[in-house]
Short mmCIF file of C-alpha atoms in Angstrom, two decimals:
data_model
loop_
_atom_site.label_atom_id
_atom_site.label_comp_id
_atom_site.label_asym_id
_atom_site.label_seq_id
_atom_site.Cartn_x
_atom_site.Cartn_y
_atom_site.Cartn_z
CA GLN A 1039 176.86 -70.57 23.82
CA ARG A 1040 180.16 -72.26 24.45
CA ARG A 1041 180.62 -74.39 27.51
CA CYS A 1042 183.64 -74.11 29.79
CA GLY A 1043 186.59 -75.88 28.20
CA GLU A 1044 184.99 -76.03 24.76
CA THR A 1045 187.23 -74.86 21.93
CA PRO A 1046 185.98 -72.11 19.63
CA SER A 1047 184.58 -73.10 16.26
CA GLU A 1048 182.98 -71.16 13.41
CA ASP A 1049 179.56 -72.01 14.86
CA ASN A 1050 180.04 -70.62 18.37
CA VAL A 1051 182.36 -67.61 18.02
CA PRO A 1052 180.96 -64.19 17.08
CA MET A 1053 182.56 -62.80 13.94
CA ASP A 1054 183.31 -59.47 15.63
CA ARG A 1055 185.28 -61.01 18.50
CA ILE A 1056 188.73 -59.48 19.03
CA TYR A 1057 191.66 -61.83 19.61
CA SER A 1058 194.66 -59.58 18.97
CA ALA A 1059 195.76 -55.96 18.99
CA GLU A 1060 196.07 -56.01 15.21
CA GLN A 1061 192.29 -56.36 14.93
CA ILE A 1062 191.69 -53.11 16.84
CA GLN A 1063 191.44 -49.91 14.83
CA VAL A 1064 191.38 -46.89 17.13
CA PRO A 1065 189.88 -43.80 15.51
CA PRO A 1066 192.55 -41.05 15.46
CA ALA A 1067 190.42 -38.60 17.49
CA LEU A 1068 189.52 -41.07 20.28
CA PRO A 1069 192.63 -40.76 22.50
CA GLY A 1070 192.39 -36.95 22.57
CA ILE A 1071 188.66 -36.99 23.28
CA LEU A 1072 189.04 -39.47 26.14
CA LYS A 1073 192.01 -37.60 27.60
CA ALA A 1074 190.11 -34.29 27.63
CA PHE A 1075 187.06 -35.98 29.19
CA THR A 1076 189.20 -37.69 31.84
CA LYS A 1077 190.83 -34.38 32.79
CA GLU A 1078 187.42 -32.74 33.27
CA VAL A 1079 186.17 -35.66 35.39
CA ILE A 1080 189.24 -35.32 37.60
CA ARG A 1081 188.90 -31.52 37.73
CA HIS A 1082 185.18 -31.51 38.62
CA ASN A 1083 184.94 -34.83 40.52
CA PRO A 1084 181.23 -35.35 39.74
CA LYS A 1085 179.11 -37.55 42.00
CA ASP A 1086 177.65 -39.29 38.95
CA ILE A 1087 180.30 -39.77 36.27
CA LEU A 1088 177.82 -41.25 33.79
CA GLN A 1089 175.49 -38.26 34.09
CA PHE A 1090 178.45 -35.90 33.80
CA GLY A 1091 179.65 -37.86 30.75
CA ALA A 1092 176.24 -37.66 29.08
CA GLY A 1093 176.19 -33.89 29.57
CA TYR A 1094 179.83 -33.55 28.52
CA PHE A 1095 179.53 -35.51 25.29
CA GLY A 1096 176.14 -33.99 24.46
CA ALA A 1097 177.61 -30.50 24.85
CA LEU A 1098 180.70 -31.53 22.87
CA LYS A 1099 178.50 -32.76 20.01
CA GLU A 1100 176.47 -29.52 20.02
CA GLY A 1101 179.57 -27.32 20.19
CA LYS A 1102 178.61 -26.03 23.65
CA LEU A 1103 181.30 -27.69 25.76
CA GLU A 1104 182.61 -24.42 27.24
CA ASP A 1105 179.11 -23.51 28.44
CA PHE A 1106 178.62 -26.96 29.98
CA LEU A 1107 181.96 -26.77 31.82
CA LYS A 1108 181.16 -23.28 33.15
CA THR A 1109 177.93 -24.59 34.67
CA GLN A 1110 179.89 -27.43 36.28
CA GLU A 1111 182.38 -25.01 37.86
CA LYS A 1112 179.53 -23.38 39.75
CA THR A 1113 178.54 -26.72 41.28
CA VAL A 1114 182.01 -27.56 42.69
CA PRO A 1115 181.87 -27.07 46.49
CA ALA A 1116 184.12 -24.34 47.87
CA GLU A 1117 186.03 -26.76 50.13
CA LYS A 1118 187.14 -28.75 47.07
CA LYS A 1119 188.77 -25.67 45.58
CA ALA A 1120 192.09 -25.50 47.42
CA ALA A 1121 193.62 -22.13 48.19
CA PRO A 1122 196.99 -21.48 46.48
CA GLU A 1123 198.89 -21.93 49.75
CA GLU A 1124 197.15 -25.27 50.38
CA LYS A 1125 198.12 -26.65 46.97
CA GLY A 1126 201.82 -26.62 47.85
CA ALA A 1127 201.14 -28.52 51.05
CA THR A 1128 199.93 -31.57 49.14
CA GLU A 1129 203.00 -31.85 46.94
CA THR A 1130 205.48 -34.57 47.71
CA LYS A 1131 208.71 -33.14 49.02
CA LYS A 1132 212.03 -34.88 48.67
CA ALA A 1133 213.35 -36.02 52.00
CA PRO A 1134 216.74 -34.60 52.97
CA GLU A 1135 219.53 -37.04 52.39
CA ALA A 1136 220.83 -38.58 55.61
CA LYS A 1137 224.60 -38.66 55.79
CA GLY A 1138 226.39 -41.37 57.67
CA VAL A 1139 223.19 -43.27 58.39
CA GLY A 1140 222.83 -46.88 57.38
CA LEU A 1141 224.29 -50.28 57.95
CA LYS A 1142 228.03 -50.51 58.32
CA ARG A 1143 229.92 -53.43 56.95
CA GLN A 1144 231.46 -55.60 59.55
CA SER A 1145 235.02 -56.72 58.96
CA SER A 1146 235.70 -60.43 59.22
#
């Protein structure tokens, strides 16, 4: 192990260590997979994200993702499902523009 302040050398730096973005190769499918998973986590708001993730990715691998998500919909409490009229209430509304309000410049 390196000590604080010690410079890296061939002896104490793992070969797989990443120092720059050029060393990272992101598999083409990864961003889409993570985006879809993130959306489902937000949609279902599971108490245990790791358990949800294990079930999600297991079902994805087996081609049974739709079945897994249907079972998760049944476990979402009714109070978390907002009624259509309640959804509009949470949207940010633009404040009406105030005319003639503000600081006036003082003449010297």
